[in-house]
PDB file of C-alpha atoms in Angstrom:
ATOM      1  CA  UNK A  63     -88.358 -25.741 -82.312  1.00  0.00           C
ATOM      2  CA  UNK A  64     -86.094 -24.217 -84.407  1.00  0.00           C
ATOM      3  CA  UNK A  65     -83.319 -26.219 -86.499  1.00  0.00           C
ATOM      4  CA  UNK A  66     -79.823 -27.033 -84.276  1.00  0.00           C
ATOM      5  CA  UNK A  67     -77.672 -24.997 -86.469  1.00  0.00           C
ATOM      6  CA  UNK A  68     -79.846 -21.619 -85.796  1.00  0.00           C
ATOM      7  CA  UNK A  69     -79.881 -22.255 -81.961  1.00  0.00           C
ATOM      8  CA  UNK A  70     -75.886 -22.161 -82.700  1.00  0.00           C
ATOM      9  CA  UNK A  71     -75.796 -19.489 -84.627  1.00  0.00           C
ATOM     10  CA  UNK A  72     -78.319 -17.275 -83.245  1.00  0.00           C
ATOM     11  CA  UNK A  73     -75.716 -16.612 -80.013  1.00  0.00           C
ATOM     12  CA  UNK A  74     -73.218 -15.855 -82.775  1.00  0.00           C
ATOM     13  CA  UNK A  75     -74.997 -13.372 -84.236  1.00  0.00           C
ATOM     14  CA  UNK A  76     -75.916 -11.631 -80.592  1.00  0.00           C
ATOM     15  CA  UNK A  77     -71.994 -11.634 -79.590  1.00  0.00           C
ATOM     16  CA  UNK A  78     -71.055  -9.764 -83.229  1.00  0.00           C
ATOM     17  CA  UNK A  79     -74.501  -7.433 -82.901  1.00  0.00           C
ATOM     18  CA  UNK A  80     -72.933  -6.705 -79.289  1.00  0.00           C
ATOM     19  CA  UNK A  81     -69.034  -6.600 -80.011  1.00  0.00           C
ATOM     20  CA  UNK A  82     -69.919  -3.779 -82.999  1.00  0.00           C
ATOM     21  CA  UNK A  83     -72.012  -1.651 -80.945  1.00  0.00           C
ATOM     22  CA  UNK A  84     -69.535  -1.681 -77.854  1.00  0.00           C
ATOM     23  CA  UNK A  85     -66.769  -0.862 -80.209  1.00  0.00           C
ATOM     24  CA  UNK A  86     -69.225   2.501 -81.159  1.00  0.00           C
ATOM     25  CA  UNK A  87     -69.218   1.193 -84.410  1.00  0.00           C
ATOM     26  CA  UNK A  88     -72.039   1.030 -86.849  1.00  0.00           C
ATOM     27  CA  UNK A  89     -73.091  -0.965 -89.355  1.00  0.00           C
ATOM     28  CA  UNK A  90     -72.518   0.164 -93.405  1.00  0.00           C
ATOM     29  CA  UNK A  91     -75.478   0.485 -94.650  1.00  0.00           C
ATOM     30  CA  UNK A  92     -77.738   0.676 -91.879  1.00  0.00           C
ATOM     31  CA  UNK A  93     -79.182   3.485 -89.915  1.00  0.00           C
ATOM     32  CA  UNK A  94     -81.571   4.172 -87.377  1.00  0.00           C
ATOM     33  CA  UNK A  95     -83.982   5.699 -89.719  1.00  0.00           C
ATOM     34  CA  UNK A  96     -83.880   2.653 -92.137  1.00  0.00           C
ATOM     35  CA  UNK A  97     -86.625   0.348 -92.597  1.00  0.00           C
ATOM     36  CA  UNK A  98     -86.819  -3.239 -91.325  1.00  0.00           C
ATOM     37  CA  UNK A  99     -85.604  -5.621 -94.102  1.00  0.00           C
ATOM     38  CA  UNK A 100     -88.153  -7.982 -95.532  1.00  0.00           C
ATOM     39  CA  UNK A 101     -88.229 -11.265 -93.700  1.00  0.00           C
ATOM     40  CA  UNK A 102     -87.769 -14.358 -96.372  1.00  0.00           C
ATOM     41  CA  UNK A 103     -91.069 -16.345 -96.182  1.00  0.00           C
ATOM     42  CA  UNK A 104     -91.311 -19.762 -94.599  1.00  0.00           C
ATOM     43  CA  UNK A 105     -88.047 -18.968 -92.270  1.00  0.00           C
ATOM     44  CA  UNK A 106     -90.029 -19.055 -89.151  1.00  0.00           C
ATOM     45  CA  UNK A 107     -87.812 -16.062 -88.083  1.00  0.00           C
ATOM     46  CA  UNK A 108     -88.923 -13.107 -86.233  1.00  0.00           C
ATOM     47  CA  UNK A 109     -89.047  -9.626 -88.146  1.00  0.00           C
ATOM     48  CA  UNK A 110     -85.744  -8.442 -88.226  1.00  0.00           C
ATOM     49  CA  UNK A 111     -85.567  -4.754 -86.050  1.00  0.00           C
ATOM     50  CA  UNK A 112     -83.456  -2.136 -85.986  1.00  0.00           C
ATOM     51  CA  UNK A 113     -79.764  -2.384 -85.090  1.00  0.00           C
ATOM     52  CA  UNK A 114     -80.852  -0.483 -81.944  1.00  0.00           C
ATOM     53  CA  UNK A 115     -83.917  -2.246 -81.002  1.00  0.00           C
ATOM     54  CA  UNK A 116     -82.307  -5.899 -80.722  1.00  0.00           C
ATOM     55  CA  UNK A 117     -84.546  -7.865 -78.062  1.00  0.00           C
ATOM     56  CA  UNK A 118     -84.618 -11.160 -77.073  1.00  0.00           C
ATOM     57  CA  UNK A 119     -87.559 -13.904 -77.081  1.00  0.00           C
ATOM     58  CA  UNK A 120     -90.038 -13.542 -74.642  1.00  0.00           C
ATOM     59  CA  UNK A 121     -88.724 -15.016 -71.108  1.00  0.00           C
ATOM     60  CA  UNK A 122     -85.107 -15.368 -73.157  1.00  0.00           C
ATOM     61  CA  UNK A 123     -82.402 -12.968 -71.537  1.00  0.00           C
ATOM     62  CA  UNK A 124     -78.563 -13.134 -73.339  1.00  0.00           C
ATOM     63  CA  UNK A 125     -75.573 -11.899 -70.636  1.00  0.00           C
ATOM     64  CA  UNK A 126     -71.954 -10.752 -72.992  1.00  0.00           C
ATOM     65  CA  UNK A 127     -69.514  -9.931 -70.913  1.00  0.00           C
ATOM     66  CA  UNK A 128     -65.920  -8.328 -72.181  1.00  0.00           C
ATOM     67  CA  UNK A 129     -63.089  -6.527 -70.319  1.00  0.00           C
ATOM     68  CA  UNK A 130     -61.188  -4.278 -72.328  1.00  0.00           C
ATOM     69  CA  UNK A 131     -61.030  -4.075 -76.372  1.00  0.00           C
ATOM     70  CA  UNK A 132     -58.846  -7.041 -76.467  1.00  0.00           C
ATOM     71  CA  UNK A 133     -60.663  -9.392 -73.412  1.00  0.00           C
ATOM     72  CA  UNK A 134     -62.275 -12.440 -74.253  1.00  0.00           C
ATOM     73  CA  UNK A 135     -66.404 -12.597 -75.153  1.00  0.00           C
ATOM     74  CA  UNK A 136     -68.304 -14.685 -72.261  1.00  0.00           C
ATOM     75  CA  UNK A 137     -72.115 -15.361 -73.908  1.00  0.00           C
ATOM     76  CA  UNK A 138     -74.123 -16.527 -71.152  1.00  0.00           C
ATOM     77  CA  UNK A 139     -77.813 -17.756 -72.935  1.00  0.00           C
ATOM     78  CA  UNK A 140     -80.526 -18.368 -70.327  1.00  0.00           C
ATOM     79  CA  UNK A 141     -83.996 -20.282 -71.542  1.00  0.00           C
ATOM     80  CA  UNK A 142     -87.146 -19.546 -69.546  1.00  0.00           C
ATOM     81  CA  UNK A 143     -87.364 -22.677 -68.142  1.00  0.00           C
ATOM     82  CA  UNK A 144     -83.710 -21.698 -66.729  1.00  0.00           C
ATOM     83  CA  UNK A 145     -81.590 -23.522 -68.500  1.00  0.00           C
ATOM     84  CA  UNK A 146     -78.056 -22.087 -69.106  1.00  0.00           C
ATOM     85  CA  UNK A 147     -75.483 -22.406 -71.258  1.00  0.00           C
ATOM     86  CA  UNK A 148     -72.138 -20.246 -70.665  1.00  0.00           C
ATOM     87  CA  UNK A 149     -69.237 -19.756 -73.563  1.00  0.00           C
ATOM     88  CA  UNK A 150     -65.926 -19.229 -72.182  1.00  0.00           C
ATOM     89  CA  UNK A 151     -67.693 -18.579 -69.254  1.00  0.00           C
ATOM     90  CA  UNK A 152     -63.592 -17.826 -67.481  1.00  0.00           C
ATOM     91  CA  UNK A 153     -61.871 -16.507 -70.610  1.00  0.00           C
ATOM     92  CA  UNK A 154     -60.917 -20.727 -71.000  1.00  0.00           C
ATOM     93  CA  UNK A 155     -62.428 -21.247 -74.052  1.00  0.00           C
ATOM     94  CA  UNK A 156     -64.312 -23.920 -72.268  1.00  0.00           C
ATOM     95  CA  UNK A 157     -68.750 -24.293 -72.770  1.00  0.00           C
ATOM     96  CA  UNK A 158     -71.132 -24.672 -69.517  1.00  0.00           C
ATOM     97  CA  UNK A 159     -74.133 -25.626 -69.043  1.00  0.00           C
ATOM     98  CA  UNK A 160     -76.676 -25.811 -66.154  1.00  0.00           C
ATOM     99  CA  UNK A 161     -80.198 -25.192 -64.977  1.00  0.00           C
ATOM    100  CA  UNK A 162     -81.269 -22.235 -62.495  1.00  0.00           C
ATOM    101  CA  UNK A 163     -82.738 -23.858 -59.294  1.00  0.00           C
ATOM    102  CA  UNK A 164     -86.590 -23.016 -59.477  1.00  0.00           C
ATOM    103  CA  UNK A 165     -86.262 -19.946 -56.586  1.00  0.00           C
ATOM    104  CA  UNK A 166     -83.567 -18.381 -59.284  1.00  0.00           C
ATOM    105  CA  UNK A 167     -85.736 -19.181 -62.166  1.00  0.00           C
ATOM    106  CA  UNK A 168     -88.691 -17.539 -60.760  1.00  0.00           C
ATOM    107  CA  UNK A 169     -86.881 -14.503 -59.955  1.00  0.00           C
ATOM    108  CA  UNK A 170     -85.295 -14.295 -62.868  1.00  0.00           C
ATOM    109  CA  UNK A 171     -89.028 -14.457 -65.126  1.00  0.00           C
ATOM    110  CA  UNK A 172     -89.996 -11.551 -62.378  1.00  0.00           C
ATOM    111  CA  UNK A 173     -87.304  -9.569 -62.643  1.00  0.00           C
ATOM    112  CA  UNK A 174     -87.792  -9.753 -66.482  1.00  0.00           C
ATOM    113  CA  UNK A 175     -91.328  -9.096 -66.880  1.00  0.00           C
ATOM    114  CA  UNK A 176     -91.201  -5.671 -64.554  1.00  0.00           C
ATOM    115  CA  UNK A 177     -92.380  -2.948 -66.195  1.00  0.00           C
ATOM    116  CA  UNK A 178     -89.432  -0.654 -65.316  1.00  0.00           C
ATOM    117  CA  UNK A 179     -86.759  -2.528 -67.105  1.00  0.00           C
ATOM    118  CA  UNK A 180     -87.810  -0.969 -70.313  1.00  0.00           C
ATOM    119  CA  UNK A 181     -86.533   2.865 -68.775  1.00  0.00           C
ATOM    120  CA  UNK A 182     -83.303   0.892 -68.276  1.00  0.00           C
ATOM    121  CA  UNK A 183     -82.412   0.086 -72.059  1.00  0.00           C
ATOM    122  CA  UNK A 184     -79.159   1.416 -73.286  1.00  0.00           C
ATOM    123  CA  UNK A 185     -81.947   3.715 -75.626  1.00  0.00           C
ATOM    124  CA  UNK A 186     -84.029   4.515 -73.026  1.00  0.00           C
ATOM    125  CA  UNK A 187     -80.828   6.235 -71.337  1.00  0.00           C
ATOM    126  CA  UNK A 188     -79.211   7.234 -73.923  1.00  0.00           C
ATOM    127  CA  UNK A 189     -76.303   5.108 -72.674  1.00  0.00           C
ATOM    128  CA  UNK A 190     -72.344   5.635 -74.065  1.00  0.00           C
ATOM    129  CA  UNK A 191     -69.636   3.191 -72.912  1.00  0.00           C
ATOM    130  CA  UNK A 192     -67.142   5.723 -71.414  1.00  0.00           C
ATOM    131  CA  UNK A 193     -64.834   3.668 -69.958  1.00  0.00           C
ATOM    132  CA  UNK A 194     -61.614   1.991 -71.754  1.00  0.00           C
ATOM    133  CA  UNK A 195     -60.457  -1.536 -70.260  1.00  0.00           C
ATOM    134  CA  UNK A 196     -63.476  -1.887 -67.467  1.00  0.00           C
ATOM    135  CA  UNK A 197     -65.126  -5.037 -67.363  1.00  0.00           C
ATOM    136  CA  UNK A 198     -68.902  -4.537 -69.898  1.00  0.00           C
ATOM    137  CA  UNK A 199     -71.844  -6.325 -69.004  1.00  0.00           C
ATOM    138  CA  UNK A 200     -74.939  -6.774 -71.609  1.00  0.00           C
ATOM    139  CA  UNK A 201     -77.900  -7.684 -71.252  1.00  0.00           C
ATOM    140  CA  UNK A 202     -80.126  -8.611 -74.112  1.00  0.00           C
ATOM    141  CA  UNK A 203     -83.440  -8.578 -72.859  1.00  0.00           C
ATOM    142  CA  UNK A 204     -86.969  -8.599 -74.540  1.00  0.00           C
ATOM    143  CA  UNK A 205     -87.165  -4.676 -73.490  1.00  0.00           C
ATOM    144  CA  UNK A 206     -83.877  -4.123 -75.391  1.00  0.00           C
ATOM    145  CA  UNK A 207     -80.043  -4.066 -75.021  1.00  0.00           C
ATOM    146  CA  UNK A 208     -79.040  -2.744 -71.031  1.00  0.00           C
ATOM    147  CA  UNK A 209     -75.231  -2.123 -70.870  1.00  0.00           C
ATOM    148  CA  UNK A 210     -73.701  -1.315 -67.345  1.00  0.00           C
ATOM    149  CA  UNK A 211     -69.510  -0.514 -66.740  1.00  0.00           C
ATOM    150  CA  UNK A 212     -67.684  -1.710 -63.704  1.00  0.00           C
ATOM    151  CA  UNK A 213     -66.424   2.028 -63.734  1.00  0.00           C
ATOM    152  CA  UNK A 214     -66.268   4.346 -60.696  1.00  0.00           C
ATOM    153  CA  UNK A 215     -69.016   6.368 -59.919  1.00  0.00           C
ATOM    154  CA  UNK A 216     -71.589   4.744 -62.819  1.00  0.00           C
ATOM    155  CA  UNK A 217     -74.286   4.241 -61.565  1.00  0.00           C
ATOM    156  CA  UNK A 218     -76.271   0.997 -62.511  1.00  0.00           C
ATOM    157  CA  UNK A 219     -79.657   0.607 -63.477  1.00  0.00           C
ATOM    158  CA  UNK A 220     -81.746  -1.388 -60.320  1.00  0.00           C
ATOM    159  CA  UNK A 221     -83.247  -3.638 -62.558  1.00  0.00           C
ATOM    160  CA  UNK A 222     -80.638  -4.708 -64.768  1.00  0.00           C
ATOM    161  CA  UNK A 223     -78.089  -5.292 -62.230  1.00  0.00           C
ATOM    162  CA  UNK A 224     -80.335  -7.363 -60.075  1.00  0.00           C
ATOM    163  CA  UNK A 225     -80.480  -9.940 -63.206  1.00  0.00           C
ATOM    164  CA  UNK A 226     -76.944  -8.946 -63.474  1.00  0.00           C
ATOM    165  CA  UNK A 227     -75.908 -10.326 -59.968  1.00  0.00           C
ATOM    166  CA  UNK A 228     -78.670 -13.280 -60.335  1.00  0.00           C
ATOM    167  CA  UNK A 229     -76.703 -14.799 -63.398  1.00  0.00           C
ATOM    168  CA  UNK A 230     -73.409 -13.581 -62.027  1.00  0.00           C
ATOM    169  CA  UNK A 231     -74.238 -15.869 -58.640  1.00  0.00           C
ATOM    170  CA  UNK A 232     -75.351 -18.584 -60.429  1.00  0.00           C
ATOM    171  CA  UNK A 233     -73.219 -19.428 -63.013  1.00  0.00           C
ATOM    172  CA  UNK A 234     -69.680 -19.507 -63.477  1.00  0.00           C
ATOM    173  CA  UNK A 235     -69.121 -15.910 -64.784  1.00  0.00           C
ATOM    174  CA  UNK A 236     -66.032 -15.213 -63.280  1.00  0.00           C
ATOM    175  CA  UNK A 237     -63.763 -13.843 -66.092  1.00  0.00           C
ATOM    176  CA  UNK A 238     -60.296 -14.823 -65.336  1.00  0.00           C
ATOM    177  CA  UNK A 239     -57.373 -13.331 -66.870  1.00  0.00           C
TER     178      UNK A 239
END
């Protein structure tokens, strides 16, 4: 089990990785063509990807949710034993936690492991945000990063937005403003 302070830190780094590629930015320094950079030895990290290939563990899936440039960052992180835990789940500032119920669980691991959520990576589609001051939904999945709008007419990938509405249900993801 990994040390406390990179169980902290690791959602950290997911909401900044997130925040600079919604803002279309990249990163100095790094491109898509670059190689991965060494992993120290005896970190018990995983080998760091590209900027573009961010995943998360196996079973692991990571919701950010933002509205607008200026909104506030909700980081939903669920385990895969379905255990949650929700920052600034309303746009409070305030931390959640809960547990799945085992139907939600199960769906969830099924939902994750289908094949076809790979096609619906933001890579896999070639996906651009288009839309300024819409509410953005991420998920970081093992497959890769899947980013759906609440814009009219986008269409959302099946997949994606069925995990989408699972955590949405089940949690206390209303953003509030």
């Amino acid at each position: 089990m990994p040390p406390a302070v990179w169980s902290r830190l690791l959602p950290l780094s997911v909401a900044a990785l997130l925040v600079a590629a919604l803002a279309g930015c990249s990163l100095p320094g790094i491109a898509d063509d670059d190689p991965p950079a060494p992993r120290p030895v005896g970190t018990g990290l995983p080998e760091p990807g590209r900027i573009g290939a961010a995943t998360a563990e196996e079973g692991k899936v990571s919701l950010l949710q933002k509205v607008g440039g200026d909104g506030p960052l909700r980081t939903l992180n669920v385990e895969p034993d379905g255990r949650w835990e929700c920052v600034d789940c309303a746009g409070d500032g305030v931390t959640s936690t809960g547990t799945l119920d085992p139907e939600q669980a199960t769906r969830l691991r099924g939902l994750l492991a289908d094949p076809g959520l790979a096609k619906e990576t933001d890579q896999a589609r070639a996906y651009q945000v288009t839309c300024i001051g819409s509410l953005t939904s991420s998920l970081l999945t093992t497959v890769g990063l899947i980013t759906s709008q609440d814009c009219p007419g986008e269409e959302r990938p099946p997949i994606a937005n069925e995990i989408l509405l699972l955590l949405t249900q089940a949690t206390p993801a209303e953003i509030t403003d």
